[in-house]
Structure formats: C-alpha cells, structure tokens
Short mmCIF file of C-alpha atoms and ligand atoms in Angstrom, two decimals:
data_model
loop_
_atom_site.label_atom_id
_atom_site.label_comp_id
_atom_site.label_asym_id
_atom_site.label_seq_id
_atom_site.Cartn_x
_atom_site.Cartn_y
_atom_site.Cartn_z
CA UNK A 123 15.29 6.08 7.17
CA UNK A 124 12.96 9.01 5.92
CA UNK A 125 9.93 9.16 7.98
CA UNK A 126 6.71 9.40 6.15
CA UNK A 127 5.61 12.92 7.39
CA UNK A 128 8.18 15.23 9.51
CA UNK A 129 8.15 18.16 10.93
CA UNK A 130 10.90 20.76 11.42
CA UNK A 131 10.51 23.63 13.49
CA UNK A 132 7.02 24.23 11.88
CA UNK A 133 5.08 27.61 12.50
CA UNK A 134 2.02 29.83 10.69
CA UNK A 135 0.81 32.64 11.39
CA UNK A 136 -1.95 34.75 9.96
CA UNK A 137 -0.56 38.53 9.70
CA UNK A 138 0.13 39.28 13.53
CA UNK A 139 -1.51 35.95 15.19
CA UNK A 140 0.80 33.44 15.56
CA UNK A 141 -1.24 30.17 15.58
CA UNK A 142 1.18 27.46 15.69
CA UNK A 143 4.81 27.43 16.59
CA UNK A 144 7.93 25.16 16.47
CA UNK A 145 6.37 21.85 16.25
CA UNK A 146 8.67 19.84 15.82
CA UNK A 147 8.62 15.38 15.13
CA UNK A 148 8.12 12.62 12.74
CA UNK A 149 5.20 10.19 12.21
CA UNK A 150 5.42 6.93 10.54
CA UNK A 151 3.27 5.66 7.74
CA UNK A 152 -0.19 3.90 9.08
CA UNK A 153 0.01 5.59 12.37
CA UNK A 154 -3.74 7.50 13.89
CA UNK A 155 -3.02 10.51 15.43
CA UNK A 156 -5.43 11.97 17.17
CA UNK A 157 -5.19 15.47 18.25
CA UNK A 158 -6.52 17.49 20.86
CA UNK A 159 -6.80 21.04 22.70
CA UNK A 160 -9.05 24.21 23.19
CA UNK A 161 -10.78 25.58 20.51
CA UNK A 162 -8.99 28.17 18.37
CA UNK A 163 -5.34 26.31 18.84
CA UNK A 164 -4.80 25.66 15.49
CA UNK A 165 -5.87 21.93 14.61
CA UNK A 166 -7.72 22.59 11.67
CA UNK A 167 -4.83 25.34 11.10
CA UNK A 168 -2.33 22.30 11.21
CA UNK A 169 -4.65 19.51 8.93
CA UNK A 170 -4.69 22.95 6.30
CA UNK A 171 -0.97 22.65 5.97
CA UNK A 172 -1.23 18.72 5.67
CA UNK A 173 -3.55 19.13 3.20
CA UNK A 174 -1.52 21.62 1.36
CA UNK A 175 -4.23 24.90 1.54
CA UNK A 176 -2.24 26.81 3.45
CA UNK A 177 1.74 26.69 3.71
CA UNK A 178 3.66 26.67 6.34
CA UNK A 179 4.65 30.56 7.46
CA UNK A 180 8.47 29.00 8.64
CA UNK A 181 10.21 25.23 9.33
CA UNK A 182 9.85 22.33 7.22
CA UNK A 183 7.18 20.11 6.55
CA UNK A 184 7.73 17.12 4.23
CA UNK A 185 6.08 14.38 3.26
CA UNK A 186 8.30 11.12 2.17
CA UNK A 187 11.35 13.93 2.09
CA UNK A 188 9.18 16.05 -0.38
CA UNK A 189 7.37 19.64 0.92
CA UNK A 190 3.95 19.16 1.38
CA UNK A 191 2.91 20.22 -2.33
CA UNK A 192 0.38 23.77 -2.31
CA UNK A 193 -2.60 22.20 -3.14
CA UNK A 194 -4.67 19.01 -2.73
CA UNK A 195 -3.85 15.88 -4.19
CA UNK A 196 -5.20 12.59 -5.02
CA UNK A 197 -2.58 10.99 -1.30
CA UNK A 198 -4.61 13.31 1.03
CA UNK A 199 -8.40 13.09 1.41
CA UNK A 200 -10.13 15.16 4.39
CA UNK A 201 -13.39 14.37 6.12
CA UNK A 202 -14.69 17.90 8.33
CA UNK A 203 -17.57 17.87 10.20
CA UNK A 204 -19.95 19.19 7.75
CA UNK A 205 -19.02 18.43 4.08
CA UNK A 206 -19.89 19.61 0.86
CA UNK A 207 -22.15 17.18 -1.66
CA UNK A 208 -23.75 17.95 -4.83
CA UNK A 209 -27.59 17.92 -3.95
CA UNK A 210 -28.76 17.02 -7.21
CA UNK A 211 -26.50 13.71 -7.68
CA UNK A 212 -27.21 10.96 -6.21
CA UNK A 213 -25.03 9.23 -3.35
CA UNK A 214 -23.56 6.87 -5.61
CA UNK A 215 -22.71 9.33 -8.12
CA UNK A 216 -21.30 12.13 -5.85
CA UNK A 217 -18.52 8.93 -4.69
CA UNK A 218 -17.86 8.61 -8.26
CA UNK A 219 -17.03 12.40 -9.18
CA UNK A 220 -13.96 11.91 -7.51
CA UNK A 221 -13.04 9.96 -10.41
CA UNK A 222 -15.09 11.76 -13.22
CA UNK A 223 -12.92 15.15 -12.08
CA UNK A 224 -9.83 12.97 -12.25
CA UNK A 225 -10.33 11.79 -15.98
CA UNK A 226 -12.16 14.52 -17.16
CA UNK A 227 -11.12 18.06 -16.03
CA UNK A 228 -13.07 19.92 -18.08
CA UNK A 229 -16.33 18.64 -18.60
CA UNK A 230 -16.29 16.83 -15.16
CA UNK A 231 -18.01 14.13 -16.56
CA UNK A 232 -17.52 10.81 -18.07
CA UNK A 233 -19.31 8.78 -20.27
CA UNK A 234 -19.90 4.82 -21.29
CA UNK A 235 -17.12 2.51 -20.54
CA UNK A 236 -15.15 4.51 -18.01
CA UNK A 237 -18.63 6.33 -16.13
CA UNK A 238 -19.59 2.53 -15.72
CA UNK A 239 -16.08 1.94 -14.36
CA UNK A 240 -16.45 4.95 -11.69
CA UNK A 241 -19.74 3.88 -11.06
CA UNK A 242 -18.74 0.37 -10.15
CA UNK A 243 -15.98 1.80 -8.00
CA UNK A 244 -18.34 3.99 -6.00
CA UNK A 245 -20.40 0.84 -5.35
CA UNK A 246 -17.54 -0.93 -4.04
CA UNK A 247 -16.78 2.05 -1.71
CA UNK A 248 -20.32 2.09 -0.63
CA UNK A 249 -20.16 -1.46 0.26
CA UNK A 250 -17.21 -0.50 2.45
CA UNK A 251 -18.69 1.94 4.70
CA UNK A 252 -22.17 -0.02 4.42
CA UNK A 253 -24.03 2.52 2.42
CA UNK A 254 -25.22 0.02 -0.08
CA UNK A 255 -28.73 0.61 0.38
CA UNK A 256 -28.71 3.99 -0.26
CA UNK A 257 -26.84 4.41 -3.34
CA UNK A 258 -29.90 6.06 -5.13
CA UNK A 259 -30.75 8.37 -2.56
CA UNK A 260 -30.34 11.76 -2.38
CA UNK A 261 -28.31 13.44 -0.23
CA UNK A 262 -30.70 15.60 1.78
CA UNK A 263 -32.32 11.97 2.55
CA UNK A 264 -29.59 10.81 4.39
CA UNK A 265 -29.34 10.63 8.39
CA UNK A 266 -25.97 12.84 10.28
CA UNK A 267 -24.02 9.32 10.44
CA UNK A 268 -25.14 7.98 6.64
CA UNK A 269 -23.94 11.60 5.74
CA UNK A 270 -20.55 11.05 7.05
CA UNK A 271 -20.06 7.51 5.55
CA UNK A 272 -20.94 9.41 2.63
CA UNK A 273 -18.08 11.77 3.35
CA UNK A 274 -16.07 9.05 3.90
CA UNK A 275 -16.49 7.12 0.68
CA UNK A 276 -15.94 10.48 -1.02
CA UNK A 277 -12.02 11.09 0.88
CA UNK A 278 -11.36 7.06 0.20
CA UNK A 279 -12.14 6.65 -3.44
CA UNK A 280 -9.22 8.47 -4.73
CA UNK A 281 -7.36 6.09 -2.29
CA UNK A 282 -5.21 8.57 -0.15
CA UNK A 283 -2.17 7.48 1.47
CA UNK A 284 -3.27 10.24 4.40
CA UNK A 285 -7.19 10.15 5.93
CA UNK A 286 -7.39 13.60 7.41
CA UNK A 287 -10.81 14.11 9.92
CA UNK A 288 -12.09 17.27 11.23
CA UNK A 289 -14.50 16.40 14.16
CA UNK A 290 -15.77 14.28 11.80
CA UNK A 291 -18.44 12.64 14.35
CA UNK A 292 -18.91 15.77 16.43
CA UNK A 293 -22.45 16.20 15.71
CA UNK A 294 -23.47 12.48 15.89
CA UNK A 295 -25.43 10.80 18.93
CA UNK A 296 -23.19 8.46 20.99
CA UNK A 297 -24.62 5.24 19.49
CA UNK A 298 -23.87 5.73 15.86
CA UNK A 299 -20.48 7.56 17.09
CA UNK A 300 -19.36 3.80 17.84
CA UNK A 301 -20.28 2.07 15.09
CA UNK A 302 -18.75 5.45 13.21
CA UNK A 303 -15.67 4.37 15.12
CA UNK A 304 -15.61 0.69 14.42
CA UNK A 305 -15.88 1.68 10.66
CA UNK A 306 -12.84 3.96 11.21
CA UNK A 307 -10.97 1.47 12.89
CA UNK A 308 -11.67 -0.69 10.22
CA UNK A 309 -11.08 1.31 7.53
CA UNK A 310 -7.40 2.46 8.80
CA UNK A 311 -6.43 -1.37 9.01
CA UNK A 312 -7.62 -2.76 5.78
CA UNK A 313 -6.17 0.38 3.68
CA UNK A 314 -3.05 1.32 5.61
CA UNK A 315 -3.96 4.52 6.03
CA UNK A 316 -2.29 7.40 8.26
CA UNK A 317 -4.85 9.08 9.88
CA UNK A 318 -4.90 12.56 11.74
CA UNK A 319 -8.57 12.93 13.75
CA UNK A 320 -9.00 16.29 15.39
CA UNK A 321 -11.55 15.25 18.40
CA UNK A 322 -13.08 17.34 21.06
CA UNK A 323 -13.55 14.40 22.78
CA UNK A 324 -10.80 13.02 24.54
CA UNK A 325 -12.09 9.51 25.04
CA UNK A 326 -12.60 9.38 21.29
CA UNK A 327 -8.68 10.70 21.00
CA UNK A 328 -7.73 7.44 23.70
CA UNK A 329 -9.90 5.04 21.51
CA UNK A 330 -8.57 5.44 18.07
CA UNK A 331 -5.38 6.95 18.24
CA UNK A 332 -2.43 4.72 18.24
CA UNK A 333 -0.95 8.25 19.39
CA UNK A 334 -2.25 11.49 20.87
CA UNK A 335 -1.23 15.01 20.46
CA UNK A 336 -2.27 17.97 22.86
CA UNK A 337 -1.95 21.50 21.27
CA UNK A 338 -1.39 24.24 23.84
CA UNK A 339 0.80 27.60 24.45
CA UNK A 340 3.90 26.99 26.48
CA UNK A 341 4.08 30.41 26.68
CA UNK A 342 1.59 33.31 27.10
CA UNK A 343 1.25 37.19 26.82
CA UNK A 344 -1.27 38.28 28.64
CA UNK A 345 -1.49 42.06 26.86
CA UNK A 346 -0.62 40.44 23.66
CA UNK A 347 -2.98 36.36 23.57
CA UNK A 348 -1.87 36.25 19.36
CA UNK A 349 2.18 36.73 20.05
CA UNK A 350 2.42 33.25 20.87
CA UNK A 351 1.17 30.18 19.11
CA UNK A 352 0.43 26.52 20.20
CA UNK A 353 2.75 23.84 19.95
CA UNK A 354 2.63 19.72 20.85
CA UNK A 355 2.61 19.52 24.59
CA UNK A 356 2.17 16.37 24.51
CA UNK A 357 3.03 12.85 22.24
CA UNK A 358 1.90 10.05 23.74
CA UNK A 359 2.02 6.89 22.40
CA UNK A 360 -1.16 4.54 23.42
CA UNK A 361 -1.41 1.26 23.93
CA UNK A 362 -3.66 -0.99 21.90
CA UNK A 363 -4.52 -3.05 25.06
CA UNK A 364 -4.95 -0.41 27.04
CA UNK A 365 -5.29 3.12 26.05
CA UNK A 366 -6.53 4.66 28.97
CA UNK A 367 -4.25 3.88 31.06
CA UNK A 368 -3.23 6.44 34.18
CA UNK A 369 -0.06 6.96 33.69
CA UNK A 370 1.52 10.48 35.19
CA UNK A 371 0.68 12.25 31.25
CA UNK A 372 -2.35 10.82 31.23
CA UNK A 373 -3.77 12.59 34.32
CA UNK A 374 -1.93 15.35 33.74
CA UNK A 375 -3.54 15.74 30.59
CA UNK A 376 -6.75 14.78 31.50
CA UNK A 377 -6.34 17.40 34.52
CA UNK A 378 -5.73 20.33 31.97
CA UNK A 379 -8.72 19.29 29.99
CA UNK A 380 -10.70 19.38 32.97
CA UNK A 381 -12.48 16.08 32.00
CA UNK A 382 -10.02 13.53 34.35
CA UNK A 383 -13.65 12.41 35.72
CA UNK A 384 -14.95 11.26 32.72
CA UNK A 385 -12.01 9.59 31.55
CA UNK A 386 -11.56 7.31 34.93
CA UNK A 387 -14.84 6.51 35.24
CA UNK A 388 -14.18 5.00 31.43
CA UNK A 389 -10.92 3.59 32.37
CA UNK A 390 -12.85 2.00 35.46
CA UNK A 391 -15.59 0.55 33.74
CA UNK A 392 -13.31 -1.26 30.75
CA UNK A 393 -11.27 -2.74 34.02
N1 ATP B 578 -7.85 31.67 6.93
C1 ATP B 578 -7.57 32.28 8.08
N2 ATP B 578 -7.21 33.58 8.13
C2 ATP B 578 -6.90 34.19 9.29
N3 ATP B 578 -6.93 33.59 10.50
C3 ATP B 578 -7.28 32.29 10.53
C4 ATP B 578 -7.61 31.56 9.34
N4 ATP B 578 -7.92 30.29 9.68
C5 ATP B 578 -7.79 30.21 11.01
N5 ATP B 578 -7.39 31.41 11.53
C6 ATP B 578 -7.12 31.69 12.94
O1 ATP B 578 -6.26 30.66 13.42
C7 ATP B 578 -6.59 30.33 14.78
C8 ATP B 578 -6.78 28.85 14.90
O2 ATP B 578 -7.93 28.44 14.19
P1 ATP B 578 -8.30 26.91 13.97
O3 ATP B 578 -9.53 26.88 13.17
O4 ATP B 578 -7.12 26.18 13.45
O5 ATP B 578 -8.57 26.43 15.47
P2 ATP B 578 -9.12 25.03 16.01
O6 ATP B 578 -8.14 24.53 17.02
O7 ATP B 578 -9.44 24.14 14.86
O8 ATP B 578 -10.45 25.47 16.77
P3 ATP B 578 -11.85 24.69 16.94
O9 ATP B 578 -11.59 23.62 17.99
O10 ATP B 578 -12.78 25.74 17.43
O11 ATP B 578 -12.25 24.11 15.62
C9 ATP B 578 -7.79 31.19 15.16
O12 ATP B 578 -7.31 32.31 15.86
C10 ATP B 578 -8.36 31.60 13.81
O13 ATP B 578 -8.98 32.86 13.90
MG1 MG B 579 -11.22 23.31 14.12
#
C-alpha cells in the first residue's frame, strides 16, 4: 500500500546551509505529528516543502505517490503563528475569500447566489471553531486566541486533506491554549485530517500528537555549523492513554530538551 505522505532520503539546503538532511519515513493519512527541536532546525523549513513553497533540494517527497506539487493547493491549509487577514473585511467574510478566490480568480469576488453560498459556508465554519458571535467583527477586534480560530476557519474552509500549524498557540496564555487544544483535537477527529504542529512546547507535542518527531544534527562541524543539516532523531509513536509515559526515548528526549522536569512533574500529576 502507498502511504499517504513519504519521504525518501529528503534534504534542502539554502546555497551553502544545509538545513535538513536524509529524512527518511512514511506517515499515514489522519495521523498528528507533532514536531519538535531548537530553533533554526528546519521545521518551518520542512512544513514549506509540505506545503509546496519551497522544493525539496534532493530525495523524494510524495504525497499519495504524487511529488508534492510547487505551489499551494486547495489539500494543504497552514495555520503560523501570526497570520495574514484582510483588515477591512469582516471575520465572516475573510473565511469566505477562500472560496470567492476559488470561483473567481480575477475579480476575487463573488456576487448573489454563490457570495450567499460562501457566506453561508463561512458561518458554518465559524460555528465550528465557536466564532459565531463575532462574525461581524473586525479583525483588529479580535482577542490572540479568537484570532487563531479565525486562522483556523480560514486553513479549514477549503477543506484540506493536510492541517499544517506553525506554533500556532505560541503566543497564547495557558488557559485559552487548552481550550485551543480541545478545538484541535476536535477538529482532527471530525474532519480526518493529517496534521503536522510544530510546538516549542513539548508537553503540547505529548498532548496532541498521536506521534512525535525531534529534529536535530547527528552530526556536527564545529568550524563549519551550516555543513550539516537536521534530520528525525526521533519517531515516537504515543499512546492515546498515556502519552507521557517514561519510557527510555522519552527521557532521553526530554533530557536533550532540558525540560525532563517539567514533563514528570506533568506525567506525575495526570497519575
Ligand atoms: N527562504 C530562506 N532562505 C535562506 N535561508 C532560509 C530560508 N528560510 C529558512 N532559512 C534558513 O533555514 C534554517 C532553518 O530555518 P527554519 O525557519 O526552518 O527553522 P525553525 O526550526 O522553524 O526555527 P524556529 O524554531 O526559530 O522557528 C535557518 O538557518 C534559516 O536561516
Ligand atoms: Mg519556525
């Protein structure tokens, strides 16, 4: 059987900096990968060649057997950190440019029947990541979490097959990071999707995932830090019941982030 994304042997550089190198394995269709590692290893490097802005520099990287195509499409929606919104539409009607763009390339617009139907669809999105109530607001009125339900609606309206997320909570407070995680959680089930979350925070990458990927250097010149690029150190698959648990990767992971306290104080309190 084909897996859903694979890659072969997959590297990119930019000119002389190698930023990612042989990385190498498949992932099934509706998995949620998160992925972790110090800043500067390539993770948003590696979600740019899912989502088809940059190529890969050498190996393979395919998508249902295909390469991933050169430019964005309608399967892959991304959510970064901070996103871009059209300040003078409304929330309601920047979900439903998704659609106008898609029907009408060159006046980016629609009118009557079908701007109704777009509309309507941007509700129903709305009502999924509980934005309801502000579908006439503007975006500049809208709190860090409503922004990135926003951002959310926006990726899930042209119903991608692939949910990318850039620290897509990094600059939330903890409370309305969990109920931006519920949502998540939900949203993955109910749609299928395959998700890849780059997180900073490695609880975050225990709670979602249903797998976690550490990008580091195996290797490492020290008159020379761009001849080498990071690869997957580590693919661990986590259990639903109980993702934290210690096993040996786990700690040694947790180790090499230097946050091992953190995470067993976690993994002792859910006990
Ligand atoms: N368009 C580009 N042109 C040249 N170099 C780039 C480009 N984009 C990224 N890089 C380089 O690739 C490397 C990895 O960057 P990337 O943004 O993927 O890291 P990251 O792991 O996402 O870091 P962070 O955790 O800080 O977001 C860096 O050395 C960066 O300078
Ligand atoms: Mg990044």
């Amino acid at each position: 059987m084909t897996a859903f994304i694979e890659l072969n042997r997959v590297s990119k550089h930019y000119g002389g900096n190698v930023v990612l190198e042989n990385l190498s394995c498949d992932v099934s269709e509706g998995e949620f990968v998160t992925l972790v590692g110090a800043s500067g290893c390539g993770k948003s490097t590696f979600l740019k060649l899912l989502l088809g802005t940059e190529g890969v520099t050498s190996g393979h990287l395919l998508m249902s057997g295909q390469a991933v195509p050169l430019e964005p499409s309608a399967e892959r929606g991304i959510v970064f950190q901070k996103y871009s919104v059209f300040p003078h539409l409304n929330v309601r009607e920047n979900v439903a440019l998704g659609i106008e763009f898609d029907g009408n390339p060159w006046l980016g617009r629609l009118f009557g029947k079908s701007r109704r139907a777009a509309l309507q669809q941007a509700d129903d999105w709305l009502e999924s990541v509980g934005l309801e109530q502000a579908s006439t607001q503007f975006p500049h009125e809208l709190s860090g979490g409503m922004q990135q339900r926003l951002a959310l609606a926006q990726a899930l309206i042209k119903k991608p097959k692939i949910l990318l997320l850039d620290e897509p909570f990094g600059a939330l407070d903890p409370g309305i990071r969990k109920d931006m995680h519920e949502l998540v959680l939900k949203l993955w089930k109910k749609h299928q999707l395959t998700v890849f979350m780059v997180t900073h925070d490695l609880q975050e990458g225990f709670h979602l995932g249903s797998r976690l990927w550490v990008f580091d250097k195996v290797r490492h010149d020290p008159h020379a830090p761009n001849r080498f690029g990071s690869t997957i150190t580590y693919d661990l698959p986590l259990r639903a019941e109980d993702p934290l648990a210690m096993t040996p990767e786990v700690n040694e992971i947790t180790d090499q982030l230097s946050i091992s306290s953190n995470v067993k104080q976690l993994r002792l309190a859910t006990k």
